[in-house]
Each structure stands twice: as structure tokens, then as C-alpha cells.
CSV table of C-alpha atoms and ligand atoms in Angstrom, one decimal:
chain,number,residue,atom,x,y,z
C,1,UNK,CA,0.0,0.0,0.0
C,2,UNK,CA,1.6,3.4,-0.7
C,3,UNK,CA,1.1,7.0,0.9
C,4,UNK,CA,1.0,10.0,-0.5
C,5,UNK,CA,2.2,12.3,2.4
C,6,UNK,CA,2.1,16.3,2.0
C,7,UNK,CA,2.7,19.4,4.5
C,8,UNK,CA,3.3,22.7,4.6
C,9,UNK,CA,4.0,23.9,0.7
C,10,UNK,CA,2.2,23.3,-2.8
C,11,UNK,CA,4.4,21.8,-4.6
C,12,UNK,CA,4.3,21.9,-8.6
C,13,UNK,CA,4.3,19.0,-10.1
C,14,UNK,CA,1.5,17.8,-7.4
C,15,UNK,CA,-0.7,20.8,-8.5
C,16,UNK,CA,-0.3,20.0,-11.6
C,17,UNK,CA,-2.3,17.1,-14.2
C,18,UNK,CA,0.6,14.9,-14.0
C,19,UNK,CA,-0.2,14.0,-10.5
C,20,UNK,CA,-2.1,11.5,-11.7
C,21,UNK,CA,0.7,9.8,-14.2
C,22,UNK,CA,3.3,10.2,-11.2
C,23,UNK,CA,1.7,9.2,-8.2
C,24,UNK,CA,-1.2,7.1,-9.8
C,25,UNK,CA,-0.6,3.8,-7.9
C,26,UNK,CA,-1.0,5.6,-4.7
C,27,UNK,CA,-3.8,4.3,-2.5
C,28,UNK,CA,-4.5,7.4,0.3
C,29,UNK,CA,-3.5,10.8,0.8
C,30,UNK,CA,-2.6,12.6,3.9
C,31,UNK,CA,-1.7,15.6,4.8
C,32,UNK,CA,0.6,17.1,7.9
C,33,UNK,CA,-0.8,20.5,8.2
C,34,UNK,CA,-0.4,24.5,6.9
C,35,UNK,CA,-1.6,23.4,3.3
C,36,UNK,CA,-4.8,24.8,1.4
C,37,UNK,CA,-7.7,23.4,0.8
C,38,UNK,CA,-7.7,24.1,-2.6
C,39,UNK,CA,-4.3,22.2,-3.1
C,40,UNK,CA,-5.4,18.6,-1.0
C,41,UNK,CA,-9.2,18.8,-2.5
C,42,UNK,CA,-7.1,18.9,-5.7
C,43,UNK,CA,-4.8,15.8,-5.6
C,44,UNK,CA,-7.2,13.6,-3.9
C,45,UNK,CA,-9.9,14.3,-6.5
C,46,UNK,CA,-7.2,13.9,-9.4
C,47,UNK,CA,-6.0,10.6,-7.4
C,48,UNK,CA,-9.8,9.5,-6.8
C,49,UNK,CA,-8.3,8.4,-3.1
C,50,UNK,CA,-9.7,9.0,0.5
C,51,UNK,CA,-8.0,11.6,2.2
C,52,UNK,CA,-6.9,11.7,6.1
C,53,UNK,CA,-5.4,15.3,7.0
C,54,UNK,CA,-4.7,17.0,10.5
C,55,UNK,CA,-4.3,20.8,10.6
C,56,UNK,CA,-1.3,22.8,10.8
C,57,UNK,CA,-0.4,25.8,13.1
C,58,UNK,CA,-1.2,28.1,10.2
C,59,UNK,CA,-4.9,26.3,9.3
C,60,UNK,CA,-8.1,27.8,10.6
C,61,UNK,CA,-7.0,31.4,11.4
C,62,UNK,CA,-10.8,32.7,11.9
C,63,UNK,CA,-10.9,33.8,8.5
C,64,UNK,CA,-9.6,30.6,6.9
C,65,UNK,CA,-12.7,29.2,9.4
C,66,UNK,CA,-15.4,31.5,7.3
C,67,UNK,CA,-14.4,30.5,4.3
C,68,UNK,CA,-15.3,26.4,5.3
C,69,UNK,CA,-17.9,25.1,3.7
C,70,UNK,CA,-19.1,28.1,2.3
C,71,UNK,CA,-16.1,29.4,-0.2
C,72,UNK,CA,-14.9,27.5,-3.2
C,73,UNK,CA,-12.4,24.7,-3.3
C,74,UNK,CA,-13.3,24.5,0.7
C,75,UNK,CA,-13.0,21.1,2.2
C,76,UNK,CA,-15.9,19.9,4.2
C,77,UNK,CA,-15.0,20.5,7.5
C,78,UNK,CA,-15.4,16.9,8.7
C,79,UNK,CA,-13.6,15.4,5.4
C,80,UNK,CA,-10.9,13.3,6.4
C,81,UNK,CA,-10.3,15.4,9.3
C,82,UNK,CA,-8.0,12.7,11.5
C,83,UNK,CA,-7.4,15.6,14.2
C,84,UNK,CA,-8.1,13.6,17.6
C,85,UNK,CA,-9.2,10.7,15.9
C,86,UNK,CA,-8.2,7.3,15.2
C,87,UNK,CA,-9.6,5.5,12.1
C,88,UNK,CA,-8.9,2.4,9.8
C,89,UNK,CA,-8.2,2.6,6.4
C,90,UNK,CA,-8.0,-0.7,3.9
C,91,UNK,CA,-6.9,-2.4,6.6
C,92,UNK,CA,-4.6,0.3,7.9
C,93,UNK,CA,-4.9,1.9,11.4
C,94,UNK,CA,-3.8,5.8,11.4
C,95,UNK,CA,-4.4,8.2,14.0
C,96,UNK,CA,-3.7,11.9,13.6
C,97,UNK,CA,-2.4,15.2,16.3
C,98,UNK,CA,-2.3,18.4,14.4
C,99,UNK,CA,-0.8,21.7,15.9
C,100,UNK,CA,2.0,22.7,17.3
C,101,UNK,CA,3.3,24.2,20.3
C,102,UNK,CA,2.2,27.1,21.9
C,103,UNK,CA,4.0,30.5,21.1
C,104,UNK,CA,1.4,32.7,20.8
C,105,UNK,CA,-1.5,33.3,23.3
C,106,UNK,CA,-4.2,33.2,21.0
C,107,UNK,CA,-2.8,31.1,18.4
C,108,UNK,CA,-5.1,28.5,17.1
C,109,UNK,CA,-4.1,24.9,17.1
C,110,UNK,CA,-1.0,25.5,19.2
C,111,UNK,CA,-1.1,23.7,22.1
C,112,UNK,CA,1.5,23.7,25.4
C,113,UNK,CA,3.2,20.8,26.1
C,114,UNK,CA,1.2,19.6,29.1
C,115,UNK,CA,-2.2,20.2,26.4
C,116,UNK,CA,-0.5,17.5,24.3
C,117,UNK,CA,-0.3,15.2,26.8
C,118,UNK,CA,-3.7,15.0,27.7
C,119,UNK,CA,-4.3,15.4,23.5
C,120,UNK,CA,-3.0,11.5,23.6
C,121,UNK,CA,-4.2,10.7,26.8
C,122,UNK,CA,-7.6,11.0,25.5
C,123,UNK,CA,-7.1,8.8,22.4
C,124,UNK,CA,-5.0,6.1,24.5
C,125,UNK,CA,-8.5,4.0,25.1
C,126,UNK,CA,-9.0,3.3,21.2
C,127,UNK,CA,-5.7,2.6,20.4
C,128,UNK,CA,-5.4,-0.2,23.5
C,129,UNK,CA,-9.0,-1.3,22.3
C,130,UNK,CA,-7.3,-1.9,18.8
C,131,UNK,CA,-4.2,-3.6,20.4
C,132,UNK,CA,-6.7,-6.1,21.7
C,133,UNK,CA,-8.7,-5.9,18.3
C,134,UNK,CA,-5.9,-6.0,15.8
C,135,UNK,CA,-2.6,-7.1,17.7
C,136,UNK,CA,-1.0,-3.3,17.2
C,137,UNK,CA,-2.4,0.0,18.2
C,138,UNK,CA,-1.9,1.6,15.2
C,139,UNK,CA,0.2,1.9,12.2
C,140,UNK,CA,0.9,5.5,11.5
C,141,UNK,CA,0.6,8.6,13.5
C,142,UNK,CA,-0.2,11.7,11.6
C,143,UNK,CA,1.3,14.9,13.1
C,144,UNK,CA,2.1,18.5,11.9
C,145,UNK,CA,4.6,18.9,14.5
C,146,UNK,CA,7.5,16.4,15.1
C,147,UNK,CA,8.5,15.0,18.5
C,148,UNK,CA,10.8,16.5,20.7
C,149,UNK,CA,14.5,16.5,19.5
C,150,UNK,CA,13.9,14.6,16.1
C,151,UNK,CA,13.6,17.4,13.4
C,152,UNK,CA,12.7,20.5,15.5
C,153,UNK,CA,13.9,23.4,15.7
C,154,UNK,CA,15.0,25.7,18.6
C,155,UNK,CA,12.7,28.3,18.4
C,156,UNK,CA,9.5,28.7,20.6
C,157,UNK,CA,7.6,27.9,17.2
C,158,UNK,CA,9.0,25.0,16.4
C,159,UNK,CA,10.1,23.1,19.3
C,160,UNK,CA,8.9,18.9,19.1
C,161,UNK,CA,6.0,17.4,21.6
C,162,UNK,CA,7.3,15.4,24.2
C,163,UNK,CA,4.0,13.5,24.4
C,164,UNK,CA,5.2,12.5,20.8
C,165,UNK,CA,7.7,10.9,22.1
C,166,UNK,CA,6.4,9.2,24.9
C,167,UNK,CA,3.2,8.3,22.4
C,168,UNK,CA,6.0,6.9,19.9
C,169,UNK,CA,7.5,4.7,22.9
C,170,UNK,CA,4.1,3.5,24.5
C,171,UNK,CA,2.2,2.3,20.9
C,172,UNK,CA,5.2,2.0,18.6
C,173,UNK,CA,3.3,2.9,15.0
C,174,UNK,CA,5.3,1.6,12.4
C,175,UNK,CA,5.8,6.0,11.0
C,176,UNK,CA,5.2,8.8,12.3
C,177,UNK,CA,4.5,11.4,9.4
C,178,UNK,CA,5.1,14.9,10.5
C,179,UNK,CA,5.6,18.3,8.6
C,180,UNK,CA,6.1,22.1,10.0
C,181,UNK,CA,9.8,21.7,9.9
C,182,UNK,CA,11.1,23.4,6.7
C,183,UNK,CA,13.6,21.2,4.9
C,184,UNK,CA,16.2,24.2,3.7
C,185,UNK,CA,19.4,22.3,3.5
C,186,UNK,CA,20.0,19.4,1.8
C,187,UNK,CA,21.9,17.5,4.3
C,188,UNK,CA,18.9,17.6,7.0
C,189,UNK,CA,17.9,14.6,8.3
C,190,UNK,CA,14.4,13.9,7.7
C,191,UNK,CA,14.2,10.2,8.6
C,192,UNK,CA,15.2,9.2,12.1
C,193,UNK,CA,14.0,5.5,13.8
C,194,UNK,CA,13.1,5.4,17.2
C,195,UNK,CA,12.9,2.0,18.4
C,196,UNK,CA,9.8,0.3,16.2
C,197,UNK,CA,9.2,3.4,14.5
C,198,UNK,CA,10.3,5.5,11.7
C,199,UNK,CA,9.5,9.1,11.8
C,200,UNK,CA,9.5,10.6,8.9
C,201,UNK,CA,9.4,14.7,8.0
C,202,UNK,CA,7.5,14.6,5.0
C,203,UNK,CA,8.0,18.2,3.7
C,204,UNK,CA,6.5,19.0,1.2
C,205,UNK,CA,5.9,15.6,0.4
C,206,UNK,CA,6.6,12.3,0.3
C,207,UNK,CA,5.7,8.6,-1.2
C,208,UNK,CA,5.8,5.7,1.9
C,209,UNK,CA,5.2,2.2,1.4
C,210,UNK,CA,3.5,0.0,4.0
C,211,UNK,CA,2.7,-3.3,4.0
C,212,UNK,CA,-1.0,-4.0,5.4
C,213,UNK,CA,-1.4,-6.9,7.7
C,214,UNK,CA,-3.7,-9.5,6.4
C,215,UNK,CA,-4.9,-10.5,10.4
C,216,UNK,CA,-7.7,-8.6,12.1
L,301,ZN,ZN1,3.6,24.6,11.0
């Protein structure tokens, strides 16, 4: 089964007709946060795929909320929002954390660390009901901020979740899919395994293949 993982910047050849002759064999789209509407409605509609997206630090500003649902090229506000929710998909179980940390006051989808914590504290039930279920808890996690110390930056914008971490640790997903860390030099490591789990910075996109268990 292959991904189609995007975050944080259109990318050409993705907005583009040729999606559909160079990432044809792709089987669901997701996307890490900050992109448009107009861009993800796009691709999935060209790739005839479901779509599973959590929002970025920069989505649903208030005016960006207006425009939902009622503006063209808006995405349904429920569509393939994995924001807090854990779903299955062809066999595959994803669950998906947008935001990022808190540097502004009123920022929306920023959230401290200790607001993270309780974030995945609150889905912890349903992914220890699909351990019993399925024999795993999940098989990717869908983030637009990376964990703690793996692909984050210093500043108070874009600092990593600890509770990503410890989430990483605790239900070992097979990848982690993040964005909102800016690849700008091309020796930056965006692939880093911790333990059972790759995490993988996925800006502006990326192709991942997973196998989907046949059991449960
Ligand atoms: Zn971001």
C-alpha cells in the first residue's frame, strides 16, 4: 500500500495534471498541516483516493474558518479530518495530532506541552481497544509537529512534543508522518528511527510504502 504524504507547501508537479501519471498507484493521501484546501481537494480528487489530513499551526486562522464550507475549493470540514481521531483505512490503522506548540496566546491549534499530553491521553483507550482488536495499536501517526528533539527546531515555534515521544514509545506505529519543519538544507535529516518506529518529515511531500497486515 503506498502513501502520499504532504505538509506545509504546494508543490508543482503535485498541482499539476501529472499527478495522476506520477503518483497514480498511490492508494491514500494525507496531509501534515499549513496546506490549502484548494491544493489537497485537488490531488485527492485527481488521485480518486480518501484523504486523512490534521491541521497545521497556520490552518483555521478565523478567516480561513469562514471560508469552510461556504467558499470554493473549501473542504468539508469533517472530510478526512483525523485531528483527535483514530480510524482504519483498507486495513490500515492511522491516528492523527495536528498543531503545534504554543507560542502565541491566541494562536489557534497551538497547544503547550502539558495540552498534548492530555491530547493523547484522550485517544489512548481506542488505540489499547485496537491492540486487543488488531494485535497493534496503530500503524501510522499523523502529526504536523515532530516529537521532541527529532527534526525540531529551537525556536519557541517549532520546538517537538514530548507527548510524541512518549506516544512513539508507548504504541510503537510503524511512522510517524510529521511536517512544519522546513527542509532548507539538503543534508537535513528527515528520517530518524526510534525504536519500532520511523519518523518521517514529509516536507513538502513524500511517497511511503507499507505493508498492510492480512490479520484482524
Ligand atoms: Zn507549522
Amino acid at each position: 500500500m503506498k502513501i502520499l504524504a504532504l505538509s506545509d507547501e504546494v508543490v508543482e508537479h503535485i498541482y499539476s495534471p501529472r499527478v495522476k501519471e506520477l503518483f497514480g498507484d498511490v492508494n491514500v493521501v494525507v496531509g501534515c498541516g499549513d496546506l490549502p484546501d484548494y491544493y489537497l481537494e485537488f490531488v485527492v480528487s485527481m488521485l480518486n483516493v480518501p484523504l486523512f489530513h490534521v491541521p497545521g499551526n497556520h490552518d483555521l486562522s478565523p478567516s480561513a474558518a469562514d471560508r469552510m464550507g461556504a467558499g470554493e475549493g473549501a473542504l468539508p470540514r469533517d472530510c478526512g479530518n483525523l485531528d483527535g481521531r483514530v480510524v482504519r483505512e483498507q486495513g490500515l490503522l492511522l491516528a492523527g495530532l495536528g498543531g503545534s506548540v504554543r507560542y502565541r496566546p491566541d494562536g489557534m491549534n497551538q497547544y503547550t506541552q502539558t495540552e498534548m499530553g492530555w491530547r493523547v491521553l484522550r485517544m489512548a483507550p481506542r488505540l489499547w481497544l485496537n491492540r486487543m482488536r488488531h494485535g497493534r495499536a496503530l500503524d501510522v501517526l499523523i502529526t504536523h509537529a515532530p516529537p521532541k528533539g527529532i527534526h525540531d527546531g529551537t525556536d519557541p515555534a517549532h520546538v517537538g512534543f514530548v507527548a510524541f515521544n512518549r506516544f512513539v514509545a508507548h504504541f510503537r506505529p510503524r511512522f510517524l508522518l510529521h511536517g512544519h519543519s522546513h527542509v532548507w538544507r539538503r543534508d537535513a535529516v528527515t528520517a530518524t528511527q526510534v525504536g519500532a518506529t520511523t519518523v518521517l518529515n514529509v516536507c513538502p511531500y513524500r511517497v511511503i510504502e507499507i505493508g498492510v497486515p492480512h490479520a484482524g
